Amino acid sequence: MKLISVFSAVCLSANVPARSDEVPLEKMVSASFLSAASETSWEPGIKKTRKKFIVVLGFSIPTPGKIIGCRKDGIHLKIGDSTGAGSAPSDYRDSLGSSDPELVMETEHWVPSPAALWVSVKGNVSLVTGEKETLSEGALFSMKEKKEERPLVLKGGGLMDGGRPGDVKTTLNLEWSLNKSSGKIDLNVKLSSPRLLGVEGVTLMKADGTPVMGRNWCTSQSPGSGGLSLWVWEWDYGLDPEEQGEIQVFMNYMTGLHQVDVPVDMKFGLSGMAGETSGK
């Protein structure tokens, strides 16, 4: 059984960077508190219950800048309450590369004390941001073979070891097959990179420059997911048979990448349980 307590939390204080002519726009990243929840679960025959506390933070940056993501070793946060008890999060999940960047953190075997008046989150998050979106050169695929591979250099699309933007050598793979049930061509485009990139999307065009209109679905994976050693982005298209032929693949990506250290120092009050859900 599981009991989830969603708290009605009011942010009491938070760090918000002040605007200054000396601070570049790409570094004006702010963090905000979004939500918090306490979860307790137990199983029949097991005396010890499992507890965890979940906090969701949001991040923002002035346009045209964009948050690309973060490195897991760049997150150093601690959650505590007004009684002095606290815990470092044991797990993180993020959607920092989305239009609404969020970071979800969980503590294991710790929830705020029932007597706590507030909960604080303190520490530092190292984010990667981009300045401007651009379009890569095109990689031409003949589609005569069901599997093809092409090298593609994303100029200014990477963050080098020295912390400066630089060119990144990536690999594009294209694979297709005929879907007998729908009659369409199932097309998969995969981009692999040794570095985190600000990939915004993919553009497909025929050799004459006509856009390929098939609908696409995108997924991405970071190193460590499923044993991967590279960053991988994939797009799945459904094309009409008449669209089969030479295709140029262009990558939409962010340039001017920077690593930005965002200090987090916020406190939110707990005004009680706003709702409960239970289930197996």
mmCIF file of C-alpha atoms in Angstrom:
data_model
loop_
_atom_site.group_PDB
_atom_site.id
_atom_site.type_symbol
_atom_site.label_atom_id
_atom_site.label_comp_id
_atom_site.label_asym_id
_atom_site.label_seq_id
_atom_site.Cartn_x
_atom_site.Cartn_y
_atom_site.Cartn_z
ATOM 1 C CA MET A 1 0.000 0.000 0.000
ATOM 2 C CA LYS A 2 1.113 3.532 -0.628
ATOM 3 C CA LEU A 3 0.075 6.863 0.868
ATOM 4 C CA ILE A 4 1.082 10.070 -0.856
ATOM 5 C CA SER A 5 0.711 13.374 0.966
ATOM 6 C CA VAL A 6 0.805 16.408 -1.290
ATOM 7 C CA PHE A 7 1.549 19.511 0.755
ATOM 8 C CA SER A 8 0.184 22.945 0.130
ATOM 9 C CA ALA A 9 3.517 24.696 0.233
ATOM 10 C CA VAL A 10 4.211 28.392 0.187
ATOM 11 C CA CYS A 11 7.668 29.579 -0.820
ATOM 12 C CA LEU A 12 8.999 31.739 2.007
ATOM 13 C CA SER A 13 12.297 32.717 0.410
ATOM 14 C CA ALA A 14 14.287 31.952 -2.728
ATOM 15 C CA ASN A 15 17.387 33.126 -4.476
ATOM 16 C CA VAL A 16 16.581 35.133 -7.618
ATOM 17 C CA PRO A 17 19.523 36.624 -9.538
ATOM 18 C CA ALA A 18 19.296 40.383 -9.911
ATOM 19 C CA ARG A 19 19.634 41.923 -13.357
ATOM 20 C CA SER A 20 22.955 43.550 -13.985
ATOM 21 C CA ASP A 21 24.765 44.876 -17.026
ATOM 22 C CA GLU A 22 27.794 42.886 -15.858
ATOM 23 C CA VAL A 23 25.942 39.545 -15.946
ATOM 24 C CA PRO A 24 25.575 37.888 -19.386
ATOM 25 C CA LEU A 25 22.020 36.814 -20.209
ATOM 26 C CA GLU A 26 23.010 33.166 -20.529
ATOM 27 C CA LYS A 27 24.100 33.178 -16.883
ATOM 28 C CA MET A 28 20.906 34.740 -15.538
ATOM 29 C CA VAL A 29 19.352 31.424 -14.635
ATOM 30 C CA SER A 30 16.897 31.412 -11.733
ATOM 31 C CA ALA A 31 15.538 28.524 -9.683
ATOM 32 C CA SER A 32 12.020 28.337 -8.244
ATOM 33 C CA PHE A 33 10.078 25.965 -6.007
ATOM 34 C CA LEU A 34 7.227 24.124 -7.772
ATOM 35 C CA SER A 35 5.900 21.382 -5.482
ATOM 36 C CA ALA A 36 6.603 18.938 -2.656
ATOM 37 C CA ALA A 37 5.125 15.606 -1.614
ATOM 38 C CA SER A 38 5.711 13.022 1.099
ATOM 39 C CA GLU A 39 5.274 9.339 0.239
ATOM 40 C CA THR A 40 4.992 6.407 2.636
ATOM 41 C CA SER A 41 4.582 2.823 1.439
ATOM 42 C CA TRP A 42 4.406 -0.511 3.182
ATOM 43 C CA GLU A 43 3.769 -4.163 2.391
ATOM 44 C CA PRO A 44 1.949 -6.842 4.438
ATOM 45 C CA GLY A 45 4.361 -8.760 6.646
ATOM 46 C CA ILE A 46 7.040 -6.073 6.537
ATOM 47 C CA LYS A 47 7.224 -3.971 9.685
ATOM 48 C CA LYS A 48 9.441 -1.186 8.345
ATOM 49 C CA THR A 49 7.722 1.357 6.140
ATOM 50 C CA ARG A 50 9.482 3.045 3.249
ATOM 51 C CA LYS A 51 9.470 6.838 3.272
ATOM 52 C CA LYS A 52 10.589 9.423 0.789
ATOM 53 C CA PHE A 53 10.164 13.141 0.243
ATOM 54 C CA ILE A 54 9.885 14.567 -3.258
ATOM 55 C CA VAL A 55 10.679 18.162 -4.241
ATOM 56 C CA VAL A 56 10.314 19.652 -7.713
ATOM 57 C CA LEU A 57 12.287 22.735 -8.743
ATOM 58 C CA GLY A 58 11.846 24.802 -11.885
ATOM 59 C CA PHE A 59 14.509 26.765 -13.750
ATOM 60 C CA SER A 60 14.267 29.646 -16.202
ATOM 61 C CA ILE A 61 16.541 31.728 -18.413
ATOM 62 C CA PRO A 62 15.795 34.859 -20.482
ATOM 63 C CA THR A 63 15.244 34.279 -24.197
ATOM 64 C CA PRO A 64 16.829 33.560 -26.613
ATOM 65 C CA GLY A 65 18.914 31.500 -24.200
ATOM 66 C CA LYS A 66 17.889 27.936 -23.356
ATOM 67 C CA ILE A 67 18.713 25.421 -20.660
ATOM 68 C CA ILE A 68 20.219 22.318 -22.261
ATOM 69 C CA GLY A 69 20.589 20.005 -19.275
ATOM 70 C CA CYS A 70 22.928 19.193 -16.428
ATOM 71 C CA ARG A 71 25.508 16.673 -15.401
ATOM 72 C CA LYS A 72 24.494 14.444 -12.514
ATOM 73 C CA ASP A 73 27.849 15.027 -10.822
ATOM 74 C CA GLY A 74 27.066 18.732 -10.944
ATOM 75 C CA ILE A 75 24.095 18.543 -8.550
ATOM 76 C CA HIS A 76 24.858 19.171 -4.881
ATOM 77 C CA LEU A 77 21.680 19.759 -2.893
ATOM 78 C CA LYS A 78 20.441 19.061 0.624
ATOM 79 C CA ILE A 79 16.901 19.122 1.996
ATOM 80 C CA GLY A 80 16.259 20.005 5.638
ATOM 81 C CA ASP A 81 13.444 21.156 7.914
ATOM 82 C CA SER A 82 12.990 23.621 10.768
ATOM 83 C CA THR A 83 13.753 20.960 13.407
ATOM 84 C CA GLY A 84 17.313 20.626 12.101
ATOM 85 C CA ALA A 85 16.796 17.213 10.496
ATOM 86 C CA GLY A 86 17.623 16.688 6.846
ATOM 87 C CA SER A 87 18.889 14.454 4.094
ATOM 88 C CA ALA A 88 20.737 14.613 0.800
ATOM 89 C CA PRO A 89 18.546 13.497 -2.140
ATOM 90 C CA SER A 90 19.228 9.911 -3.185
ATOM 91 C CA ASP A 91 17.796 10.208 -6.694
ATOM 92 C CA TYR A 92 17.273 12.867 -9.358
ATOM 93 C CA ARG A 93 15.158 13.027 -12.513
ATOM 94 C CA ASP A 94 15.058 15.965 -14.853
ATOM 95 C CA SER A 95 13.408 17.438 -17.913
ATOM 96 C CA LEU A 96 15.798 20.374 -18.088
ATOM 97 C CA GLY A 97 15.981 20.334 -21.870
ATOM 98 C CA SER A 98 12.204 20.808 -22.243
ATOM 99 C CA SER A 99 10.206 24.025 -22.622
ATOM 100 C CA ASP A 100 9.462 23.864 -18.868
ATOM 101 C CA PRO A 101 12.788 22.840 -17.268
ATOM 102 C CA GLU A 102 12.301 20.872 -14.062
ATOM 103 C CA LEU A 103 14.450 18.940 -11.614
ATOM 104 C CA VAL A 104 12.838 16.299 -9.397
ATOM 105 C CA MET A 105 14.702 15.126 -6.296
ATOM 106 C CA GLU A 106 13.842 12.367 -3.818
ATOM 107 C CA THR A 107 15.117 11.520 -0.360
ATOM 108 C CA GLU A 108 15.169 7.925 0.829
ATOM 109 C CA HIS A 109 13.989 6.972 4.350
ATOM 110 C CA TRP A 110 13.416 10.624 5.289
ATOM 111 C CA VAL A 111 10.404 12.943 5.369
ATOM 112 C CA PRO A 112 9.985 16.259 7.204
ATOM 113 C CA SER A 113 9.092 16.041 10.883
ATOM 114 C CA PRO A 114 5.373 16.448 11.692
ATOM 115 C CA ALA A 115 6.460 19.371 13.866
ATOM 116 C CA ALA A 116 8.347 21.085 11.038
ATOM 117 C CA LEU A 117 7.238 24.593 10.129
ATOM 118 C CA TRP A 118 9.216 24.793 6.920
ATOM 119 C CA VAL A 119 11.531 22.855 4.597
ATOM 120 C CA SER A 120 14.642 24.249 2.943
ATOM 121 C CA VAL A 121 16.604 23.281 -0.166
ATOM 122 C CA LYS A 122 20.194 24.481 -0.328
ATOM 123 C CA GLY A 123 23.168 23.807 -2.552
ATOM 124 C CA ASN A 124 24.242 24.213 -6.140
ATOM 125 C CA VAL A 125 23.160 22.940 -9.562
ATOM 126 C CA SER A 126 25.560 23.073 -12.507
ATOM 127 C CA LEU A 127 23.543 23.595 -15.687
ATOM 128 C CA VAL A 128 24.519 23.787 -19.341
ATOM 129 C CA THR A 129 22.890 26.620 -21.287
ATOM 130 C CA GLY A 130 22.878 27.646 -24.948
ATOM 131 C CA GLU A 131 22.729 31.110 -26.526
ATOM 132 C CA LYS A 132 21.308 30.722 -30.045
ATOM 133 C CA GLU A 133 19.622 28.083 -32.211
ATOM 134 C CA THR A 134 21.116 27.267 -35.606
ATOM 135 C CA LEU A 135 20.821 24.691 -38.413
ATOM 136 C CA SER A 136 23.575 22.254 -39.322
ATOM 137 C CA GLU A 137 24.804 21.389 -42.786
ATOM 138 C CA GLY A 138 22.785 18.647 -44.450
ATOM 139 C CA ALA A 139 23.749 14.965 -44.490
ATOM 140 C CA LEU A 140 22.499 13.194 -47.629
ATOM 141 C CA PHE A 141 21.025 9.682 -47.430
ATOM 142 C CA SER A 142 20.153 7.742 -50.595
ATOM 143 C CA MET A 143 17.680 5.350 -48.877
ATOM 144 C CA LYS A 144 18.857 2.655 -51.299
ATOM 145 C CA GLU A 145 20.048 0.707 -48.287
ATOM 146 C CA LYS A 146 17.843 0.123 -45.258
ATOM 147 C CA LYS A 147 20.664 1.214 -42.949
ATOM 148 C CA GLU A 148 23.039 4.121 -43.623
ATOM 149 C CA GLU A 149 25.502 6.126 -41.524
ATOM 150 C CA ARG A 150 26.968 9.601 -42.038
ATOM 151 C CA PRO A 151 29.371 11.793 -40.030
ATOM 152 C CA LEU A 152 28.077 15.252 -39.104
ATOM 153 C CA VAL A 153 29.978 18.116 -37.463
ATOM 154 C CA LEU A 154 27.884 20.470 -35.337
ATOM 155 C CA LYS A 155 29.861 23.700 -35.465
ATOM 156 C CA GLY A 156 29.955 25.440 -32.091
ATOM 157 C CA GLY A 157 27.493 22.887 -30.737
ATOM 158 C CA GLY A 158 29.494 21.400 -27.871
ATOM 159 C CA LEU A 159 30.938 22.316 -24.495
ATOM 160 C CA MET A 160 34.605 21.390 -24.468
ATOM 161 C CA ASP A 161 36.581 20.146 -21.458
ATOM 162 C CA GLY A 162 37.984 23.631 -20.930
ATOM 163 C CA GLY A 163 34.471 25.043 -20.578
ATOM 164 C CA ARG A 164 34.457 26.776 -23.965
ATOM 165 C CA PRO A 165 32.084 26.155 -26.905
ATOM 166 C CA GLY A 166 33.525 24.068 -29.748
ATOM 167 C CA ASP A 167 32.749 21.871 -32.746
ATOM 168 C CA VAL A 168 31.480 18.348 -32.078
ATOM 169 C CA LYS A 169 31.849 15.336 -34.360
ATOM 170 C CA THR A 170 28.634 13.312 -34.285
ATOM 171 C CA THR A 171 27.237 10.301 -36.130
ATOM 172 C CA LEU A 172 23.898 10.206 -37.945
ATOM 173 C CA ASN A 173 22.211 6.869 -38.600
ATOM 174 C CA LEU A 174 19.170 6.396 -40.806
ATOM 175 C CA GLU A 175 17.165 3.173 -40.895
ATOM 176 C CA TRP A 176 13.866 2.437 -42.628
ATOM 177 C CA SER A 177 11.398 -0.394 -43.202
ATOM 178 C CA LEU A 178 8.001 -0.833 -44.850
ATOM 179 C CA ASN A 179 5.108 -1.058 -42.394
ATOM 180 C CA LYS A 180 2.846 -3.660 -43.993
ATOM 181 C CA SER A 181 -0.154 -2.873 -41.801
ATOM 182 C CA SER A 182 -0.216 0.891 -42.477
ATOM 183 C CA GLY A 183 1.496 0.902 -45.866
ATOM 184 C CA LYS A 184 3.794 3.679 -44.659
ATOM 185 C CA ILE A 185 7.557 3.786 -44.382
ATOM 186 C CA ASP A 186 8.819 3.664 -40.804
ATOM 187 C CA LEU A 187 11.920 5.855 -40.698
ATOM 188 C CA ASN A 188 14.303 6.146 -37.742
ATOM 189 C CA VAL A 189 16.940 8.890 -37.472
ATOM 190 C CA LYS A 190 19.525 8.578 -34.698
ATOM 191 C CA LEU A 191 22.152 11.105 -33.622
ATOM 192 C CA SER A 192 25.032 9.941 -31.389
ATOM 193 C CA SER A 193 27.498 12.250 -29.651
ATOM 194 C CA PRO A 194 30.263 11.884 -27.051
ATOM 195 C CA ARG A 195 29.134 15.222 -25.549
ATOM 196 C CA LEU A 196 25.906 16.776 -24.306
ATOM 197 C CA LEU A 197 24.321 18.830 -27.104
ATOM 198 C CA GLY A 198 21.530 21.360 -27.248
ATOM 199 C CA VAL A 199 19.551 19.355 -29.802
ATOM 200 C CA GLU A 200 16.286 21.117 -30.631
ATOM 201 C CA GLY A 201 15.022 18.898 -33.409
ATOM 202 C CA VAL A 202 15.645 17.467 -36.845
ATOM 203 C CA THR A 203 14.631 18.755 -40.290
ATOM 204 C CA LEU A 204 14.238 16.368 -43.232
ATOM 205 C CA MET A 205 14.251 17.578 -46.824
ATOM 206 C CA LYS A 206 14.250 15.946 -50.208
ATOM 207 C CA ALA A 207 17.286 16.505 -52.423
ATOM 208 C CA ASP A 208 15.477 19.402 -54.170
ATOM 209 C CA GLY A 209 14.871 21.192 -50.850
ATOM 210 C CA THR A 210 11.219 20.172 -50.442
ATOM 211 C CA PRO A 211 10.390 19.487 -46.763
ATOM 212 C CA VAL A 212 9.506 15.935 -45.771
ATOM 213 C CA MET A 213 6.209 16.238 -43.930
ATOM 214 C CA GLY A 214 5.988 12.890 -42.110
ATOM 215 C CA ARG A 215 5.116 13.160 -38.433
ATOM 216 C CA ASN A 216 7.924 12.461 -35.984
ATOM 217 C CA TRP A 217 8.349 11.399 -32.360
ATOM 218 C CA CYS A 218 11.557 12.154 -30.471
ATOM 219 C CA THR A 219 13.299 10.386 -27.585
ATOM 220 C CA SER A 220 16.701 10.952 -26.018
ATOM 221 C CA GLN A 221 19.017 9.018 -23.703
ATOM 222 C CA SER A 222 22.052 10.029 -21.703
ATOM 223 C CA PRO A 223 25.227 8.023 -21.031
ATOM 224 C CA GLY A 224 24.580 5.258 -18.531
ATOM 225 C CA SER A 225 21.015 4.611 -19.736
ATOM 226 C CA GLY A 226 20.852 1.010 -20.860
ATOM 227 C CA GLY A 227 24.637 0.751 -20.819
ATOM 228 C CA LEU A 228 25.119 3.590 -23.307
ATOM 229 C CA SER A 229 28.458 5.406 -23.405
ATOM 230 C CA LEU A 230 27.188 8.192 -25.700
ATOM 231 C CA TRP A 231 24.400 10.762 -25.794
ATOM 232 C CA VAL A 232 21.707 9.557 -28.199
ATOM 233 C CA TRP A 233 18.705 11.303 -29.770
ATOM 234 C CA GLU A 234 16.192 9.439 -31.943
ATOM 235 C CA TRP A 235 13.330 10.487 -34.196
ATOM 236 C CA ASP A 236 10.726 8.091 -35.612
ATOM 237 C CA TYR A 237 8.888 9.155 -38.762
ATOM 238 C CA GLY A 238 5.945 7.751 -40.639
ATOM 239 C CA LEU A 239 6.369 8.604 -44.335
ATOM 240 C CA ASP A 240 4.108 8.081 -47.321
ATOM 241 C CA PRO A 241 5.634 5.665 -49.904
ATOM 242 C CA GLU A 242 5.955 8.434 -52.510
ATOM 243 C CA GLU A 243 8.306 10.316 -50.129
ATOM 244 C CA GLN A 244 10.918 7.559 -50.383
ATOM 245 C CA GLY A 245 14.091 8.715 -52.104
ATOM 246 C CA GLU A 246 17.125 10.812 -51.331
ATOM 247 C CA ILE A 247 16.734 12.667 -48.033
ATOM 248 C CA GLN A 248 18.853 15.388 -46.475
ATOM 249 C CA VAL A 249 18.953 15.458 -42.685
ATOM 250 C CA PHE A 250 19.618 18.748 -40.873
ATOM 251 C CA MET A 251 20.004 19.142 -37.114
ATOM 252 C CA ASN A 252 18.494 22.091 -35.227
ATOM 253 C CA TYR A 253 20.763 22.762 -32.271
ATOM 254 C CA MET A 254 21.921 25.420 -29.822
ATOM 255 C CA THR A 255 25.320 27.130 -30.055
ATOM 256 C CA GLY A 256 27.260 29.143 -27.497
ATOM 257 C CA LEU A 257 27.076 26.547 -24.734
ATOM 258 C CA HIS A 258 28.170 27.505 -21.224
ATOM 259 C CA GLN A 259 28.291 25.781 -17.872
ATOM 260 C CA VAL A 260 26.395 27.866 -15.312
ATOM 261 C CA ASP A 261 26.535 27.256 -11.569
ATOM 262 C CA VAL A 262 23.136 28.086 -10.082
ATOM 263 C CA PRO A 263 23.088 28.566 -6.289
ATOM 264 C CA VAL A 264 19.913 27.243 -4.657
ATOM 265 C CA ASP A 265 18.796 28.631 -1.296
ATOM 266 C CA MET A 266 15.056 28.477 -0.751
ATOM 267 C CA LYS A 267 12.613 27.783 2.028
ATOM 268 C CA PHE A 268 8.956 26.811 1.821
ATOM 269 C CA GLY A 269 6.316 26.450 4.519
ATOM 270 C CA LEU A 270 4.068 23.411 4.906
ATOM 271 C CA SER A 271 0.469 24.375 5.539
ATOM 272 C CA GLY A 272 -0.868 20.871 5.743
ATOM 273 C CA MET A 273 -1.991 18.046 3.546
ATOM 274 C CA ALA A 274 -3.793 19.207 0.426
ATOM 275 C CA GLY A 275 -4.742 15.765 -0.832
ATOM 276 C CA GLU A 276 -4.168 12.059 -0.437
ATOM 277 C CA THR A 277 -4.129 9.174 -2.867
ATOM 278 C CA SER A 278 -3.695 5.558 -1.954
ATOM 279 C CA GLY A 279 -3.251 2.380 -3.915
ATOM 280 C CA LYS A 280 -1.294 -0.792 -4.271
#
